[in-house]
mmCIF file with all atom_site columns, C-alpha atoms in Angstrom:
data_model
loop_
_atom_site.group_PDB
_atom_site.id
_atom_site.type_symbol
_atom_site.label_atom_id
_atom_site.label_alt_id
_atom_site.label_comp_id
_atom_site.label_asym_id
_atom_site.label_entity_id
_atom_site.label_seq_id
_atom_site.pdbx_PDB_ins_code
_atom_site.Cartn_x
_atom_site.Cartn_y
_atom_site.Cartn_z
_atom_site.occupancy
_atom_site.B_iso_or_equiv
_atom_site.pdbx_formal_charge
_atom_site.auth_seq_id
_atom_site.auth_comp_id
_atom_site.auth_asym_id
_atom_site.auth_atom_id
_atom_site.pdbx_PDB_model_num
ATOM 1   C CA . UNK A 1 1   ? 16.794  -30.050 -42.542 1.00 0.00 ? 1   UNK A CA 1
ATOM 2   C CA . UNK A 1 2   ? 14.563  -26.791 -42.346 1.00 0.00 ? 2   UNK A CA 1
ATOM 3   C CA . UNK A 1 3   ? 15.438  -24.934 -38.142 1.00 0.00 ? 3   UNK A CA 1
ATOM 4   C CA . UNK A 1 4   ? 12.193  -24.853 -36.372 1.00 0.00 ? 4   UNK A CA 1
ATOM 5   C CA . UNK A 1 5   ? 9.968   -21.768 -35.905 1.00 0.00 ? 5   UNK A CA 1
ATOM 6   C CA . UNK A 1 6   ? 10.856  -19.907 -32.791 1.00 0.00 ? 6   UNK A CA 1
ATOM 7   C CA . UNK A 1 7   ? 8.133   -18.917 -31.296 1.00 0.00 ? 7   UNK A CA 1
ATOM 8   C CA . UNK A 1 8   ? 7.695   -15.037 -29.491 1.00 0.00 ? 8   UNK A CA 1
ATOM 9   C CA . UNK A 1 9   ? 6.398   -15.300 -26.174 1.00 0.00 ? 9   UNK A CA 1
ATOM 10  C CA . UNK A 1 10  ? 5.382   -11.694 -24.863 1.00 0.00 ? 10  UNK A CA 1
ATOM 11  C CA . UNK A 1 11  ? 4.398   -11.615 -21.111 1.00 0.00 ? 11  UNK A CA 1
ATOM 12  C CA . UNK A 1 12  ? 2.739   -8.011  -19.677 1.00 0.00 ? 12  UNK A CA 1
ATOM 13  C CA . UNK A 1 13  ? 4.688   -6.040  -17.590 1.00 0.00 ? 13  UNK A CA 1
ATOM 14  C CA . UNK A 1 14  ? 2.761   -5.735  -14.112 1.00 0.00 ? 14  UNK A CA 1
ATOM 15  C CA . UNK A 1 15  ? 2.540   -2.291  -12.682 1.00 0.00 ? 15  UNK A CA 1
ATOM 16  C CA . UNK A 1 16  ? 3.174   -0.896  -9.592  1.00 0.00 ? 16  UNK A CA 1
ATOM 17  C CA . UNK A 1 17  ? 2.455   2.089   -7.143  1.00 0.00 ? 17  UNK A CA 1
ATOM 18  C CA . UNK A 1 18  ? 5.550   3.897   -5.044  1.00 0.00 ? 18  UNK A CA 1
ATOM 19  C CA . UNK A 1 19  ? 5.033   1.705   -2.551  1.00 0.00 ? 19  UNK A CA 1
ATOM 20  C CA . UNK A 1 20  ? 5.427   -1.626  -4.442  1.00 0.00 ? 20  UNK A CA 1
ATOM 21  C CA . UNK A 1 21  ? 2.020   -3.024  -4.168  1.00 0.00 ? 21  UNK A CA 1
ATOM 22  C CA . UNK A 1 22  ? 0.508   -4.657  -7.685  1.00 0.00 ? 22  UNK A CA 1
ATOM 23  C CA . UNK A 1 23  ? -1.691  -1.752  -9.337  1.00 0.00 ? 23  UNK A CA 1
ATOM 24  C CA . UNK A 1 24  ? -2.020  -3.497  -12.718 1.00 0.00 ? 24  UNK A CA 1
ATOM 25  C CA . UNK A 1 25  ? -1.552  -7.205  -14.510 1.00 0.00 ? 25  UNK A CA 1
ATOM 26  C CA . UNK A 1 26  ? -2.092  -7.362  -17.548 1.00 0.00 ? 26  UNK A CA 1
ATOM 27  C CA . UNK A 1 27  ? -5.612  -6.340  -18.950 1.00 0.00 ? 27  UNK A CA 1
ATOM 28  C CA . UNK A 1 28  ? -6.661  -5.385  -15.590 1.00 0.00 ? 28  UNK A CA 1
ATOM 29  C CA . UNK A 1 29  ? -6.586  -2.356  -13.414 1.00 0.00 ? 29  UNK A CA 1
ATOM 30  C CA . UNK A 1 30  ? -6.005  -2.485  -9.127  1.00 0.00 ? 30  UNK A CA 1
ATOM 31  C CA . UNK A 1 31  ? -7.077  0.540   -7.225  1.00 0.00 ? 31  UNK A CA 1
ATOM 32  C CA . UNK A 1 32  ? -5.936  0.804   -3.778  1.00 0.00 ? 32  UNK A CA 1
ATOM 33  C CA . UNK A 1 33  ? -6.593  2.488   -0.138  1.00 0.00 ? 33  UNK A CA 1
ATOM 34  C CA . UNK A 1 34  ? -4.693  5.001   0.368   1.00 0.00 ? 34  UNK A CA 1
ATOM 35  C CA . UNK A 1 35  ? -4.385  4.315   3.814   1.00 0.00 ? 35  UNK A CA 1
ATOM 36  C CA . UNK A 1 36  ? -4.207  0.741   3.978   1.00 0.00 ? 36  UNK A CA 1
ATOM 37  C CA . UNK A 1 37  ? -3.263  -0.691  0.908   1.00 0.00 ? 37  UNK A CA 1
ATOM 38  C CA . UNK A 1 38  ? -6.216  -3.211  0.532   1.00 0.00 ? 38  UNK A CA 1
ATOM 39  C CA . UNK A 1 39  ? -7.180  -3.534  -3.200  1.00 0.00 ? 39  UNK A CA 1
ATOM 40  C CA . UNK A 1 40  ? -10.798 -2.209  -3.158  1.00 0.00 ? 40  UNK A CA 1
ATOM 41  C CA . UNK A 1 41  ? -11.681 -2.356  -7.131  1.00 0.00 ? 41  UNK A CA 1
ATOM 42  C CA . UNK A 1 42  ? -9.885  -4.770  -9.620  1.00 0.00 ? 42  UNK A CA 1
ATOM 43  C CA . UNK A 1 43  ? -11.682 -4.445  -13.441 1.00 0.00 ? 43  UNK A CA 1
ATOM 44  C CA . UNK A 1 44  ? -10.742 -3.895  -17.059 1.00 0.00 ? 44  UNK A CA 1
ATOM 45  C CA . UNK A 1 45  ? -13.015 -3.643  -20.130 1.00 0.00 ? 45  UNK A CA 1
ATOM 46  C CA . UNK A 1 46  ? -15.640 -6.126  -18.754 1.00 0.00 ? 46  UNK A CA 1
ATOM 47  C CA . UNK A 1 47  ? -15.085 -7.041  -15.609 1.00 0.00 ? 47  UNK A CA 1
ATOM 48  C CA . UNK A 1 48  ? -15.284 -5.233  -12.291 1.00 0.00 ? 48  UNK A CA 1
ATOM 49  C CA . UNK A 1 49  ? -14.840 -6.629  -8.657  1.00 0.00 ? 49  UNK A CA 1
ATOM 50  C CA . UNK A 1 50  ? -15.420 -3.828  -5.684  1.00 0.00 ? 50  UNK A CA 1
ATOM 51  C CA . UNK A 1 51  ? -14.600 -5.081  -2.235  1.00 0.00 ? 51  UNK A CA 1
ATOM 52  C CA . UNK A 1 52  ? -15.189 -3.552  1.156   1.00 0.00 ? 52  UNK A CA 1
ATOM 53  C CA . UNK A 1 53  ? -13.094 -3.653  4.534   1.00 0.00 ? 53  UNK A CA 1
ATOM 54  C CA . UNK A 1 54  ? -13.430 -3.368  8.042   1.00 0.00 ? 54  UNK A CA 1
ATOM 55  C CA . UNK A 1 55  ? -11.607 -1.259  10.105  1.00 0.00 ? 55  UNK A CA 1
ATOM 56  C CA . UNK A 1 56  ? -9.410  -4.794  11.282  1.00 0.00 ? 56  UNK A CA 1
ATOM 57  C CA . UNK A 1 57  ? -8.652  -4.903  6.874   1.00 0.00 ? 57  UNK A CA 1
ATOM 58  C CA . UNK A 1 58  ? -11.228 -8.015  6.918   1.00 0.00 ? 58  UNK A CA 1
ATOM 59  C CA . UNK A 1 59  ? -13.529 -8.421  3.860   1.00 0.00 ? 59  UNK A CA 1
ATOM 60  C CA . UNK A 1 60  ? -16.809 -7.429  4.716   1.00 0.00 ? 60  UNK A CA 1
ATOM 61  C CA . UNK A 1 61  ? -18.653 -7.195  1.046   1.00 0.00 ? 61  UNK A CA 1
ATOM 62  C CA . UNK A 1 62  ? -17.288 -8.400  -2.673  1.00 0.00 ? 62  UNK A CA 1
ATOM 63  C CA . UNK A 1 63  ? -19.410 -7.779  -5.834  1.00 0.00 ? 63  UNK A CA 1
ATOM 64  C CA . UNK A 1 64  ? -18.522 -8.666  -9.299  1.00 0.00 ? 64  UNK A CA 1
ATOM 65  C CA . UNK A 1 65  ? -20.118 -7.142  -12.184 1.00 0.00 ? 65  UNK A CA 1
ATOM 66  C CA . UNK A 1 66  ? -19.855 -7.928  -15.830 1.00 0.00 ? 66  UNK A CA 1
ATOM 67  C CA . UNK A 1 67  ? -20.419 -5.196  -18.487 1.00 0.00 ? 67  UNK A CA 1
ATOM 68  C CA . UNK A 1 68  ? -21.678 -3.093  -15.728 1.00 0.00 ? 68  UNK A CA 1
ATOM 69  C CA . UNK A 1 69  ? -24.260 -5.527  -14.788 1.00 0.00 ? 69  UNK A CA 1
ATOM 70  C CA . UNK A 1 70  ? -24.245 -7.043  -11.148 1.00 0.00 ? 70  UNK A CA 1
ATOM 71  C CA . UNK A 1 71  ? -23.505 -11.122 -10.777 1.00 0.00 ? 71  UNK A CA 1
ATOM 72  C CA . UNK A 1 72  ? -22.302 -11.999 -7.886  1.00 0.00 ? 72  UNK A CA 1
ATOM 73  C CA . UNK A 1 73  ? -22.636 -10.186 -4.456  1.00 0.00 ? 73  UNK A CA 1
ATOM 74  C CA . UNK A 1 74  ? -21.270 -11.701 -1.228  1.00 0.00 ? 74  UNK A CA 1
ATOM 75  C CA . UNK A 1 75  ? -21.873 -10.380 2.537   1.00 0.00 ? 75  UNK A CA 1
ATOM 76  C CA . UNK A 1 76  ? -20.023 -11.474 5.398   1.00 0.00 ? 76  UNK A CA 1
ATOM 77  C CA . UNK A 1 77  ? -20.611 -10.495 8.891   1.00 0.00 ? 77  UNK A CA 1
ATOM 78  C CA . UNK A 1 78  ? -18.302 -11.732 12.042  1.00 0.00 ? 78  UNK A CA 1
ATOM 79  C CA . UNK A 1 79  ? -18.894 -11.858 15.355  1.00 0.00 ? 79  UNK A CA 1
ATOM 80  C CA . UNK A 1 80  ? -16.186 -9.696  18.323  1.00 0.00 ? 80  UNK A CA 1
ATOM 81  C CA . UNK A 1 81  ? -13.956 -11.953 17.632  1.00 0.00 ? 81  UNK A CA 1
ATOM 82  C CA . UNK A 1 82  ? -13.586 -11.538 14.210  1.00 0.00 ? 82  UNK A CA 1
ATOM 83  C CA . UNK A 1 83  ? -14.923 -15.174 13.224  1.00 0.00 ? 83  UNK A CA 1
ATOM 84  C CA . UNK A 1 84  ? -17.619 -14.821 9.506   1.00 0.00 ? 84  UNK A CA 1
ATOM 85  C CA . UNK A 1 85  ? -20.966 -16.127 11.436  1.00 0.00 ? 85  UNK A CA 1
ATOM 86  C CA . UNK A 1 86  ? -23.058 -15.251 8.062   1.00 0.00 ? 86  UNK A CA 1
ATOM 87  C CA . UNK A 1 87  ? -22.141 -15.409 4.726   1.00 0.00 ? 87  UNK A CA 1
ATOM 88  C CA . UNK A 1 88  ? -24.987 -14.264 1.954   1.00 0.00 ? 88  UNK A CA 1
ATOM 89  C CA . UNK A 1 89  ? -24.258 -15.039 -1.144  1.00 0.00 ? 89  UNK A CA 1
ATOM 90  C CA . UNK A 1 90  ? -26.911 -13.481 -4.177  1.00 0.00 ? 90  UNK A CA 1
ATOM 91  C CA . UNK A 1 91  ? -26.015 -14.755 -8.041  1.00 0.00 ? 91  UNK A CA 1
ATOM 92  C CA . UNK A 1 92  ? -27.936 -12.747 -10.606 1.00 0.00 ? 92  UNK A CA 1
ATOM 93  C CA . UNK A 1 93  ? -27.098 -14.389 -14.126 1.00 0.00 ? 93  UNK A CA 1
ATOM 94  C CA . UNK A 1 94  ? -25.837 -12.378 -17.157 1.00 0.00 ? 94  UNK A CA 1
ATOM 95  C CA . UNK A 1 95  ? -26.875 -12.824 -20.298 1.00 0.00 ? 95  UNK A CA 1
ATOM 96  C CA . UNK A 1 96  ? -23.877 -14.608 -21.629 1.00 0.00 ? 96  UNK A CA 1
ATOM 97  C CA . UNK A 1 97  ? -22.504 -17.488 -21.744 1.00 0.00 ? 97  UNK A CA 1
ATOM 98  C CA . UNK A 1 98  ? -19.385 -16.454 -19.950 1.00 0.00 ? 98  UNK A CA 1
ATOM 99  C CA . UNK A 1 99  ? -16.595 -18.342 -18.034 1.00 0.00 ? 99  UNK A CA 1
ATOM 100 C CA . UNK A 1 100 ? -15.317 -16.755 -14.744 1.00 0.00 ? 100 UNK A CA 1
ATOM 101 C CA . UNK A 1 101 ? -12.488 -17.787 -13.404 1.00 0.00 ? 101 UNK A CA 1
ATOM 102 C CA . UNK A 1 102 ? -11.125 -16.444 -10.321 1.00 0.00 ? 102 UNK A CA 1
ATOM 103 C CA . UNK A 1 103 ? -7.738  -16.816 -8.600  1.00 0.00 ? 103 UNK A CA 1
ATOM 104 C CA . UNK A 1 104 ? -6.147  -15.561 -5.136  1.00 0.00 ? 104 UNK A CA 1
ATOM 105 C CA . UNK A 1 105 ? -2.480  -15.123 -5.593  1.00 0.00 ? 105 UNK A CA 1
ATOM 106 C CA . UNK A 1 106 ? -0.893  -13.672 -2.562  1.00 0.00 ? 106 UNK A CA 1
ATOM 107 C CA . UNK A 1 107 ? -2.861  -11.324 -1.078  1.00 0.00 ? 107 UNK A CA 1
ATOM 108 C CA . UNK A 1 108 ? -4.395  -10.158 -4.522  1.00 0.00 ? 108 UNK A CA 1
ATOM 109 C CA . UNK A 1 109 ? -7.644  -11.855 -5.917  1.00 0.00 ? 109 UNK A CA 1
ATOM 110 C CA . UNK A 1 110 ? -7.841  -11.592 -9.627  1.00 0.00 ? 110 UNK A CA 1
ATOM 111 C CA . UNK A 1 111 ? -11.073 -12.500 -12.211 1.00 0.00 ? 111 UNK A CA 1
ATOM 112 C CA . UNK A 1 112 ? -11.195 -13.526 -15.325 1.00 0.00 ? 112 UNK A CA 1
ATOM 113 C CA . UNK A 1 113 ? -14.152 -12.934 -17.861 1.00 0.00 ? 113 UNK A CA 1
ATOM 114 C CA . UNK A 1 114 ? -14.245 -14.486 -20.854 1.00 0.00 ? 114 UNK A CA 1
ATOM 115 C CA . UNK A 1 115 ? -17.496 -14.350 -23.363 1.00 0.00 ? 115 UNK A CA 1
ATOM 116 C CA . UNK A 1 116 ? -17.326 -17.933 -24.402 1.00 0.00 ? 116 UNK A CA 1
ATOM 117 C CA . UNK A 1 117 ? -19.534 -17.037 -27.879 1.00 0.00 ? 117 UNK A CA 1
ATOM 118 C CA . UNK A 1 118 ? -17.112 -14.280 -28.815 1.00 0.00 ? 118 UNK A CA 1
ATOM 119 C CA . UNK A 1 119 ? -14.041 -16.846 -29.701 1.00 0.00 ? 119 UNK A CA 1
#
């Protein structure tokens, strides 16, 4: 009776700064404040995300663009007490097709980009 194929798994090695905070998994790149520590760009090849802060570390702006072009730009603003009382949203299509899938793990938000008529 022939053994079954074994079959190599390979799993990328996340990186991370001095301080132990995620600057890298897998295809994609995490640039930091220096001072705080919030993840303010996440991209790779085609896909960018750029995120703003206040000075309380609470998301005030998040924009994704795709091969440089913008597709999704989000605006919060929050009242004294810290509570969003807008949210604008603007979605400016790509050509494409493409399939975005985005995750929060932790405190990290990661996006995936994948150009469905390139498979």
């Amino acid at each position: 009776m022939d053994k079954p194929k074994k079959k190599r798994i390979s799993f990328d090695i996340p990186g991370y700064d001095s301080d132990g905070l995620l600057t890298a998994s897998g295809s994609f790149t995490i640039s930091r404040n220096q001072e705080t520590g919030l993840s303010e760009t996440v991209f790779n090849n085609a896909v960018t995300m750029n995120r703003t802060f206040n000075s309380y570390g609470e998301l005030e702006s998040s924009a994704v663009l795709i091969s440089s072009s913008p597709v999704l730009a989000i605006d919060l603003a929050r009242n004294d007490n810290g509570r969003i009382t807008e949210k604008i949203e603007a979605i400016r299509p790509t050509p494409g097709p493409w399939l975005i899938n985005a995750m929060t793990i932790g405190n990290s938000e990661f996006l995936h980009a994948l150009a469905l008529g390139s498979m």
